[in-house]
Tab-separated table of C-alpha atoms and ligand atoms in Angstrom:
chain	number	residue	atom	x	y	z
A	830	MET	CA	108.721	92.411	155.111
A	831	GLY	CA	105.139	91.568	154.246
A	832	MET	CA	103.459	87.969	154.795
A	833	ASP	CA	102.997	86.476	151.570
A	834	GLU	CA	99.421	85.520	151.987
A	835	ALA	CA	99.119	83.016	149.149
A	836	ALA	CA	101.749	80.754	149.922
A	837	VAL	CA	101.217	76.972	150.301
A	838	ARG	CA	103.241	74.404	152.346
A	839	TYR	CA	103.990	71.111	151.361
A	840	THR	CA	105.234	68.773	154.256
A	841	ASN	CA	107.555	65.920	153.972
A	842	ALA	CA	108.353	66.489	150.451
A	843	VAL	CA	111.505	66.531	148.031
A	844	LEU	CA	112.185	69.870	146.232
A	845	ILE	CA	114.586	70.226	143.400
A	846	ASP	CA	115.627	73.784	143.133
A	847	ASP	CA	116.946	75.910	140.237
A	848	GLU	CA	120.462	74.845	140.415
A	849	GLN	CA	119.273	71.184	140.876
A	850	GLN	CA	119.788	70.966	144.444
A	851	THR	CA	117.650	68.354	145.995
A	852	HIS	CA	116.079	69.549	149.476
A	853	LEU	CA	114.067	67.351	152.076
A	854	GLY	CA	111.432	68.641	154.245
A	855	ASP	CA	108.850	71.105	154.569
A	856	PHE	CA	108.718	73.702	152.039
A	857	LEU	CA	106.537	77.152	151.128
A	858	LEU	CA	105.732	77.836	147.585
A	859	HIS	CA	105.086	81.695	147.454
A	860	SER	CA	102.833	83.066	144.848
A	861	ASP	CA	105.752	84.967	143.448
A	862	GLY	CA	107.500	81.713	142.657
A	863	SER	CA	109.820	81.746	145.214
A	864	TRP	CA	110.182	79.100	147.734
A	865	ALA	CA	111.737	78.623	151.206
A	866	ALA	CA	112.049	75.816	154.084
A	867	SER	CA	109.094	76.146	156.304
A	868	LYS	CA	109.241	76.682	160.085
A	869	GLY	CA	105.737	75.185	160.417
A	870	ASP	CA	104.160	78.523	161.813
A	871	GLU	CA	103.964	80.506	158.863
A	872	ASP	CA	99.881	81.684	157.674
A	873	VAL	CA	99.337	79.886	154.343
A	874	VAL	CA	96.404	79.014	152.405
A	875	GLN	CA	96.811	75.393	151.793
A	876	ASN	CA	98.754	72.842	153.923
A	877	LEU	CA	99.512	69.935	151.791
A	878	ASP	CA	100.933	66.159	152.422
A	879	GLY	CA	104.055	66.290	150.549
A	880	SER	CA	105.233	62.540	151.168
A	881	LYS	CA	105.963	60.619	148.164
A	882	LYS	CA	106.004	64.000	146.026
A	883	LEU	CA	108.479	65.421	144.294
A	884	ILE	CA	108.478	69.334	143.688
A	885	THR	CA	110.137	70.699	140.553
A	886	ARG	CA	110.227	73.685	138.271
A	887	SER	CA	107.460	73.429	135.460
A	888	PHE	CA	108.303	72.923	132.015
A	889	GLN	CA	108.380	75.720	129.319
A	890	ASN	CA	107.112	74.795	125.533
A	891	TRP	CA	109.257	77.045	123.612
A	892	HIS	CA	107.305	76.015	120.022
A	893	THR	CA	103.940	75.033	119.664
A	894	HIS	CA	100.920	75.506	117.459
A	895	LEU	CA	98.390	74.712	120.449
A	896	PRO	CA	95.204	74.823	118.188
A	897	MET	CA	96.526	71.773	115.826
A	898	GLN	CA	95.381	69.689	118.702
A	899	LEU	CA	92.544	69.382	116.067
A	900	ASN	CA	94.671	67.603	113.650
A	901	ALA	CA	96.520	65.448	116.189
A	902	ARG	CA	98.314	62.686	115.464
A	903	ASP	CA	96.735	59.747	113.190
A	904	PHE	CA	95.726	62.756	110.732
A	905	SER	CA	97.871	62.312	107.704
A	906	ASP	CA	100.300	59.839	109.416
A	907	GLY	CA	103.312	58.966	106.941
A	908	LEU	CA	103.779	62.210	104.937
A	909	PRO	CA	106.749	64.043	104.807
A	910	LEU	CA	106.686	67.954	105.838
A	911	GLN	CA	105.987	69.502	102.451
A	912	GLU	CA	103.258	67.193	101.299
A	913	TRP	CA	101.928	66.900	105.041
A	914	LEU	CA	101.713	70.901	104.631
A	915	GLU	CA	100.368	71.303	101.163
A	916	LYS	CA	97.900	68.162	101.056
A	917	SER	CA	96.853	67.851	104.382
A	918	ILE	CA	97.267	70.984	106.610
A	919	PHE	CA	96.776	73.985	104.496
A	920	PRO	CA	93.599	73.049	102.654
A	921	THR	CA	92.257	71.637	106.054
A	922	GLU	CA	93.064	75.014	107.779
A	923	MET	CA	90.850	76.752	105.178
A	924	ASN	CA	87.909	75.624	107.341
A	925	LEU	CA	89.571	76.938	110.462
A	926	THR	CA	87.659	79.330	112.463
A	927	LYS	CA	87.914	81.232	115.613
A	928	GLU	CA	85.771	78.782	117.767
A	929	TYR	CA	87.715	75.727	116.448
A	930	ALA	CA	90.865	77.464	117.297
A	931	ARG	CA	89.721	78.101	120.905
A	932	ILE	CA	88.517	74.779	121.399
A	933	GLY	CA	91.747	72.822	120.009
A	934	ALA	CA	93.785	75.397	122.269
A	935	LEU	CA	91.646	74.553	125.398
A	936	ALA	CA	92.307	70.915	124.508
A	937	SER	CA	96.439	71.684	124.503
A	938	ALA	CA	96.150	73.287	127.534
A	939	VAL	CA	94.734	70.482	129.507
A	940	GLU	CA	97.324	68.524	127.862
A	941	MET	CA	99.961	70.774	129.083
A	942	ILE	CA	98.849	71.102	132.547
A	943	LYS	CA	98.429	67.112	132.697
A	944	THR	CA	102.078	67.029	131.717
A	945	GLY	CA	103.378	69.768	134.288
A	946	SER	CA	103.949	72.433	131.500
A	947	THR	CA	103.001	76.318	132.501
A	948	PHE	CA	104.116	78.020	129.375
A	949	ALA	CA	103.668	77.753	125.590
A	950	CYS	CA	105.493	80.080	122.695
A	951	ASP	CA	102.873	79.559	120.167
A	952	MET	CA	102.353	80.321	116.500
A	953	TYR	CA	98.979	80.150	114.860
A	954	HIS	CA	95.927	81.478	113.142
A	955	PHE	CA	93.125	83.455	115.395
A	956	PRO	CA	95.903	84.578	118.493
A	957	GLU	CA	92.768	86.163	120.531
A	958	ALA	CA	91.203	82.749	120.555
A	959	ILE	CA	94.506	81.021	121.871
A	960	VAL	CA	94.859	83.836	124.399
A	961	SER	CA	91.682	83.481	125.496
A	962	ALA	CA	91.779	79.481	125.797
A	963	LEU	CA	95.240	79.919	128.001
A	964	ASN	CA	93.834	82.671	130.114
A	965	GLU	CA	90.875	80.524	131.008
A	966	ALA	CA	93.488	77.589	131.545
A	967	GLY	CA	95.740	79.727	133.762
A	968	VAL	CA	98.873	79.081	131.876
A	969	ARG	CA	101.456	81.514	130.718
A	970	GLY	CA	102.412	82.099	126.759
A	971	ILE	CA	103.592	84.112	124.141
A	972	ILE	CA	101.034	83.834	121.489
A	973	CYS	CA	102.615	84.836	117.927
A	974	GLY	CA	99.703	85.662	115.423
A	975	PRO	CA	100.200	85.908	111.817
A	976	GLN	CA	100.105	89.478	110.105
A	977	THR	CA	98.582	88.041	107.072
A	978	GLN	CA	95.090	86.123	106.304
A	979	TRP	CA	96.660	82.857	105.393
A	980	PRO	CA	95.282	80.307	105.090
A	981	PRO	CA	91.683	80.401	106.766
A	982	ARG	CA	88.812	81.849	105.035
A	983	GLU	CA	87.314	83.484	108.026
A	984	GLY	CA	88.945	86.852	109.277
A	985	GLY	CA	88.823	89.256	106.261
A	986	ASP	CA	91.748	90.829	103.962
A	987	ASP	CA	95.557	90.812	104.745
A	988	GLY	CA	94.986	94.465	106.030
A	989	SER	CA	92.164	93.659	108.612
A	990	VAL	CA	94.130	90.814	109.914
A	991	ARG	CA	97.566	93.133	110.608
A	992	LYS	CA	95.420	95.889	111.745
A	993	GLU	CA	93.597	93.606	114.351
A	994	LEU	CA	96.881	91.806	115.214
A	995	ASP	CA	98.322	95.644	115.855
A	996	SER	CA	95.567	96.308	118.275
A	997	GLN	CA	95.994	92.882	120.175
A	998	LEU	CA	99.605	93.593	120.287
A	999	ALA	CA	98.972	97.305	121.991
A	1000	SER	CA	96.892	95.336	124.743
A	1001	ASN	CA	100.076	93.732	126.098
A	1002	ARG	CA	100.888	94.501	129.761
A	1003	PRO	CA	103.808	93.368	131.654
A	1004	GLU	CA	101.441	91.672	134.297
A	1005	ASN	CA	99.566	89.634	131.489
A	1006	LYS	CA	100.616	86.219	131.836
A	1007	VAL	CA	99.933	85.575	128.279
A	1008	GLN	CA	101.477	88.206	125.620
A	1009	TYR	CA	100.790	88.607	122.097
A	1010	GLY	CA	103.648	88.478	119.482
A	1011	VAL	CA	104.037	88.122	115.706
A	1012	ALA	CA	104.438	84.895	113.524
A	1013	THR	CA	106.183	84.969	110.283
A	1014	HIS	CA	105.921	81.303	109.363
A	1015	ALA	CA	109.064	80.705	107.372
A	1016	VAL	CA	111.021	82.032	104.546
A	1017	TYR	CA	109.304	79.539	101.943
A	1018	THR	CA	105.790	80.998	102.957
A	1019	CYS	CA	106.387	84.644	103.738
A	1020	ASP	CA	107.989	87.322	100.939
A	1021	GLU	CA	110.185	89.888	102.134
A	1022	ASP	CA	107.533	92.844	102.545
A	1023	THR	CA	105.853	89.868	104.909
A	1024	LEU	CA	109.127	89.227	107.233
A	1025	LEU	CA	109.746	92.882	107.546
A	1026	GLY	CA	106.053	93.529	107.921
A	1027	GLY	CA	106.326	91.153	110.889
A	1028	LYS	CA	109.711	92.643	112.312
A	1029	GLU	CA	108.290	96.308	112.156
A	1030	LEU	CA	105.105	95.208	113.978
A	1031	ALA	CA	107.008	93.357	116.522
A	1032	GLU	CA	109.398	96.134	117.048
A	1033	LYS	CA	106.682	98.597	117.182
A	1034	HIS	CA	105.009	96.774	120.483
A	1035	ASP	CA	108.479	95.332	121.863
A	1036	ALA	CA	106.707	91.795	121.385
A	1037	HIS	CA	108.410	88.676	120.711
A	1038	LEU	CA	108.913	87.529	116.601
A	1039	SER	CA	108.645	83.852	115.697
A	1040	ILE	CA	109.913	81.736	112.487
A	1041	HIS	CA	110.466	78.405	111.708
A	1042	ILE	CA	114.048	78.314	110.327
A	1043	SER	CA	115.880	75.734	107.911
A	1044	GLU	CA	113.808	72.699	108.938
A	1045	THR	CA	114.311	71.065	106.014
A	1046	ARG	CA	117.052	70.859	103.449
A	1047	LYS	CA	114.775	71.311	100.729
A	1048	GLU	CA	113.884	74.581	102.502
A	1049	VAL	CA	117.325	75.597	102.307
A	1050	ALA	CA	118.215	74.778	98.688
A	1051	ASP	CA	115.365	76.412	97.780
A	1052	CYS	CA	116.471	79.766	99.491
A	1053	PHE	CA	119.876	79.466	98.232
A	1054	LYS	CA	118.313	78.920	94.658
A	1055	GLN	CA	116.416	82.198	95.016
A	1056	THR	CA	118.568	84.367	96.874
A	1057	GLY	CA	122.026	83.021	96.634
A	1058	MET	CA	122.027	82.654	100.606
A	1059	TYR	CA	121.275	80.143	103.296
A	1060	PRO	CA	117.872	80.922	105.263
A	1061	VAL	CA	119.739	82.535	108.288
A	1062	GLU	CA	122.100	84.510	106.022
A	1063	TYR	CA	119.327	85.967	103.843
A	1064	LEU	CA	117.269	87.103	107.115
A	1065	ASP	CA	120.058	88.624	108.284
A	1066	SER	CA	120.813	90.236	105.047
A	1067	ILE	CA	117.398	91.753	105.383
A	1068	ASP	CA	117.802	92.672	109.013
A	1069	TYR	CA	114.932	90.522	110.044
A	1070	PHE	CA	116.439	89.545	113.490
A	1071	ILE	CA	115.336	91.619	116.637
A	1072	PRO	CA	117.962	90.838	119.608
A	1073	ASP	CA	116.455	88.909	122.309
A	1074	LYS	CA	113.298	88.982	120.743
A	1075	THR	CA	113.310	86.408	118.095
A	1076	ILE	CA	112.508	82.774	118.395
A	1077	CYS	CA	113.548	80.234	115.519
A	1078	ALA	CA	112.059	77.105	115.485
A	1079	HIS	CA	113.990	73.820	114.422
A	1080	GLY	CA	117.617	75.371	112.838
A	1081	SER	CA	118.379	71.849	111.944
A	1082	TRP	CA	120.097	72.442	108.595
A	1083	VAL	CA	122.375	75.746	109.754
A	1084	LYS	CA	125.785	76.129	108.909
A	1085	LYS	CA	128.309	77.102	112.022
A	1086	SER	CA	128.714	80.743	110.152
A	1087	GLU	CA	124.906	80.865	110.619
A	1088	MET	CA	124.876	79.703	114.354
A	1089	ARG	CA	127.413	82.492	115.083
A	1090	THR	CA	125.105	85.115	113.303
A	1091	MET	CA	122.112	83.735	115.388
A	1092	ALA	CA	124.466	84.205	118.525
A	1093	ALA	CA	125.352	87.617	117.522
A	1094	ARG	CA	121.601	88.745	116.770
A	1095	LYS	CA	120.767	87.157	120.438
A	1096	THR	CA	118.165	84.744	118.756
A	1097	ILE	CA	116.697	81.795	120.658
A	1098	LEU	CA	116.524	78.379	119.192
A	1099	ALA	CA	113.578	76.251	119.811
A	1100	HIS	CA	114.830	72.678	119.225
A	1101	CYS	CA	112.200	70.399	118.029
A	1102	PRO	CA	113.202	66.764	117.921
A	1103	SER	CA	110.274	64.635	117.707
A	1104	SER	CA	108.891	66.885	115.163
A	1105	ASN	CA	111.950	66.618	113.169
A	1106	MET	CA	111.804	62.862	113.390
A	1107	LYS	CA	108.276	62.242	112.789
A	1108	LEU	CA	108.237	64.385	109.631
A	1109	ALA	CA	111.458	62.594	108.429
A	1110	CYS	CA	113.195	66.232	108.241
A	1111	GLY	CA	116.774	63.787	108.493
A	1112	GLY	CA	118.307	65.969	110.733
A	1113	THR	CA	117.687	68.164	113.877
A	1114	ALA	CA	119.611	71.235	115.591
A	1115	SER	CA	123.008	70.143	116.572
A	1116	LEU	CA	122.942	71.387	120.369
A	1117	PRO	CA	126.942	70.897	121.105
A	1118	ALA	CA	127.452	73.044	117.769
A	1119	TYR	CA	124.852	75.814	118.901
A	1120	LYS	CA	126.176	75.695	122.141
A	1121	GLN	CA	129.796	76.293	120.665
A	1122	ALA	CA	128.351	79.231	118.929
A	1123	GLY	CA	126.672	80.498	122.099
A	1124	VAL	CA	123.166	80.846	120.983
A	1125	GLU	CA	120.493	80.147	123.755
A	1126	VAL	CA	118.721	76.779	122.980
A	1127	ARG	CA	115.186	76.043	124.499
A	1128	LEU	CA	113.018	72.877	123.686
A	1129	GLY	CA	109.886	72.604	122.061
A	1130	THR	CA	107.371	70.221	121.157
A	1131	ASP	CA	105.906	71.769	117.755
A	1132	GLY	CA	102.183	71.212	116.849
A	1133	PRO	CA	100.564	68.224	118.380
A	1134	ALA	CA	100.044	67.346	114.722
A	1135	SER	CA	103.543	67.583	113.720
A	1136	SER	CA	105.512	66.017	116.847
A	1137	GLY	CA	103.085	63.033	116.717
A	1138	SER	CA	103.721	62.793	120.424
A	1139	GLY	CA	101.701	65.658	121.874
A	1140	LEU	CA	102.861	68.280	124.220
A	1141	ASP	CA	104.607	66.074	126.807
A	1142	MET	CA	107.973	67.905	127.442
A	1143	ALA	CA	109.203	65.158	129.565
A	1144	HIS	CA	108.935	63.140	126.586
A	1145	GLU	CA	110.332	65.748	124.264
A	1146	ALA	CA	113.473	66.021	126.889
A	1147	ARG	CA	113.874	62.547	126.139
A	1148	MET	CA	113.718	62.386	122.542
A	1149	SER	CA	116.549	65.561	122.728
A	1150	CYS	CA	118.575	63.258	124.789
A	1151	LEU	CA	118.269	60.342	122.549
A	1152	VAL	CA	118.920	62.203	119.033
A	1153	GLN	CA	121.624	64.286	120.234
A	1154	ARG	CA	123.630	60.935	121.216
A	1155	HIS	CA	122.647	58.994	118.077
A	1156	ASP	CA	123.555	62.115	115.712
A	1157	HIS	CA	126.598	62.965	117.603
A	1158	TRP	CA	127.975	59.454	118.356
A	1159	ASP	CA	128.406	60.522	121.758
A	1160	ALA	CA	126.614	59.145	124.938
A	1161	SER	CA	127.598	62.305	126.807
A	1162	ALA	CA	125.926	64.922	124.031
A	1163	LEU	CA	122.818	65.661	126.190
A	1164	LEU	CA	122.279	64.412	129.714
A	1165	ALA	CA	119.074	63.901	131.462
A	1166	LYS	CA	119.871	67.073	134.002
A	1167	GLU	CA	121.061	69.026	130.994
A	1168	ALA	CA	117.927	68.529	129.120
A	1169	PHE	CA	115.753	69.200	132.152
A	1170	ALA	CA	117.431	72.227	132.527
A	1171	MET	CA	116.643	73.612	129.146
A	1172	ALA	CA	113.151	72.098	129.317
A	1173	THR	CA	112.372	74.386	132.669
A	1174	THR	CA	114.691	77.394	131.794
A	1175	GLY	CA	113.040	80.619	133.120
A	1176	SER	CA	110.303	78.739	134.782
A	1177	GLN	CA	108.877	80.717	137.960
A	1178	ASP	CA	106.328	78.111	138.589
A	1179	TRP	CA	105.982	74.430	140.572
A	1180	ALA	CA	105.186	70.947	139.440
A	1181	VAL	CA	104.554	68.358	141.775
A	1182	TRP	CA	104.920	64.655	140.842
A	1183	ASN	CA	104.004	61.499	141.870
A	1184	LEU	CA	106.767	59.433	143.735
A	1185	ASN	CA	104.254	56.679	144.372
A	1186	ASP	CA	104.460	55.462	140.993
A	1187	ILE	CA	107.194	52.706	139.638
A	1188	ARG	CA	108.166	54.723	136.585
A	1189	MET	CA	109.581	57.185	139.241
A	1190	SER	CA	111.824	54.536	141.078
A	1191	PRO	CA	114.323	53.465	142.269
A	1192	TYR	CA	114.916	57.058	143.272
A	1193	GLY	CA	118.418	56.434	145.281
A	1194	LYS	CA	119.533	56.671	148.676
A	1195	ASP	CA	120.366	60.178	148.167
A	1196	ASN	CA	117.148	61.039	146.090
A	1197	GLU	CA	119.820	61.590	143.173
A	1198	ARG	CA	117.816	59.652	140.661
A	1199	HIS	CA	114.615	61.780	140.501
A	1200	ILE	CA	115.349	64.040	137.137
A	1201	SER	CA	116.461	60.914	135.185
A	1202	ASN	CA	113.611	58.987	136.177
A	1203	LEU	CA	111.115	61.581	135.196
A	1204	ILE	CA	113.155	62.350	131.927
A	1205	TYR	CA	113.469	59.043	130.669
A	1206	ASN	CA	110.582	57.384	132.101
A	1207	GLY	CA	107.740	60.043	132.634
A	1208	GLY	CA	105.726	60.719	135.411
A	1209	GLN	CA	102.581	61.680	136.806
A	1210	CYS	CA	102.150	65.341	137.318
A	1211	LEU	CA	99.753	66.092	140.446
A	1212	ASP	CA	99.587	69.697	141.209
A	1213	LEU	CA	100.631	72.575	139.137
A	1214	TRP	CA	100.865	76.059	140.288
A	1215	VAL	CA	101.087	79.278	138.709
A	1216	ASP	CA	101.433	82.909	140.844
A	1217	GLY	CA	99.933	80.658	143.668
A	1218	ILE	CA	97.152	79.290	141.712
A	1219	PRO	CA	96.745	76.025	141.171
A	1220	LEU	CA	95.695	74.927	137.629
A	1221	MET	CA	95.699	71.114	138.759
A	1222	GLN	CA	95.648	69.427	142.215
A	1223	SER	CA	95.813	65.734	143.039
A	1224	GLY	CA	95.610	65.017	139.188
A	1225	LYS	CA	92.377	66.749	138.732
A	1226	VAL	CA	92.487	70.289	136.195
A	1227	THR	CA	90.780	72.737	138.443
A	1228	THR	CA	90.932	75.585	136.134
A	1229	ILE	CA	88.925	73.652	133.243
A	1230	ASP	CA	86.056	71.089	133.232
A	1231	GLU	CA	88.155	68.097	131.531
A	1232	ASP	CA	85.296	65.838	130.915
A	1233	LYS	CA	83.384	68.555	129.469
A	1234	LEU	CA	85.906	69.648	127.397
A	1235	LEU	CA	86.640	66.252	125.924
A	1236	GLU	CA	83.247	65.888	124.649
A	1237	THR	CA	83.308	69.424	122.940
A	1238	PHE	CA	86.519	68.976	121.620
A	1239	ASN	CA	85.764	65.439	120.134
A	1240	ASP	CA	82.682	66.874	118.628
A	1241	ALA	CA	84.313	69.984	117.311
A	1242	VAL	CA	86.905	67.876	115.630
A	1243	ASP	CA	84.162	65.662	113.981
A	1244	GLN	CA	82.498	69.033	112.744
A	1245	TYR	CA	85.677	70.279	111.415
A	1246	TYR	CA	86.582	67.371	109.317
A	1247	SER	CA	83.218	67.217	107.899
A	1248	LEU	CA	83.179	70.728	106.560
B	2462	ZN	ZN1	106.138	74.487	113.945
């Protein structure tokens, strides 16, 4: 067996494994994402003091619009979804350029790193700018680009955007940390040709396909008026879903029969509770019902503008626990440990949290309270590892100059809004 030369060792740490078992002692974190107890004599690239530190899998964010950090939080606060899109977001996005998208995505990548996330499934314009930002930051992603040029002015006509996405998708390699995918925004913004054109492109390249589904009652009512079907029924009737590859965001206003269809088509649901509440959608995905139907559910923050709470996945997991219990009148509807599992599904990366922090105490005599503390109370991520590469150490982002970026980002936002 060959020696893993890129392993790092943490001594005297707490580690929570994939089964949420807690281990105490000295650990090797290998560059392939696996871990082992350390005997103390292995060759390592770094030997780190792990005392008062908690090692967990990193968060995975399954629904984002990373460049929308440009429109984050105060922007159009108070508008419901449809008005927010039509009066605020779409007109502003007319001025979006590749460079603004890159700067917004970089700012989001920094926020992801600081809050312990190493993966985003994104949907936005100028996917190549987002891919470049994530590569620079060192985080993983599936970046789904639209196949139509809408709404930014920059970028040419529909045909050229589709051709460009086609060649971007052709550049996907299994070893790339960031992959291209295809976005079809929603049934109320894409006609049948656009939806199926997106599917065709994704299938051609064995790529992911992403869509917003049944986010509001209006979307469902409008779809029913036009097609006589609910959104999932309509999409299934045109044979839209690609098994294991389709990511449906929200799924808030969905019938149980539609959930069974989603399970049969092996779609992945991205539950985005903060966004649903901030935009007053009046409901969010019913996790007990999805579970019963057998749908794979993951967690997403949605865009930093729509969630109102940025890209902090511990925060999002807490929101999910609260809204599931509130909606179902059931205090056991989603436990912190279940929310943590949902928020870290499939992670091969490691986040190291500060236990020398009142928010993470008390941790219990058997170290049994760490996950609940992290989810309910938040914590400070100190180190973040992807493929043996540190994206942050001791709370300092190592891949991007954060101070410089903050300046560039604030200047860019000022310019963007004065256009
Ligand atoms: Zn979204």
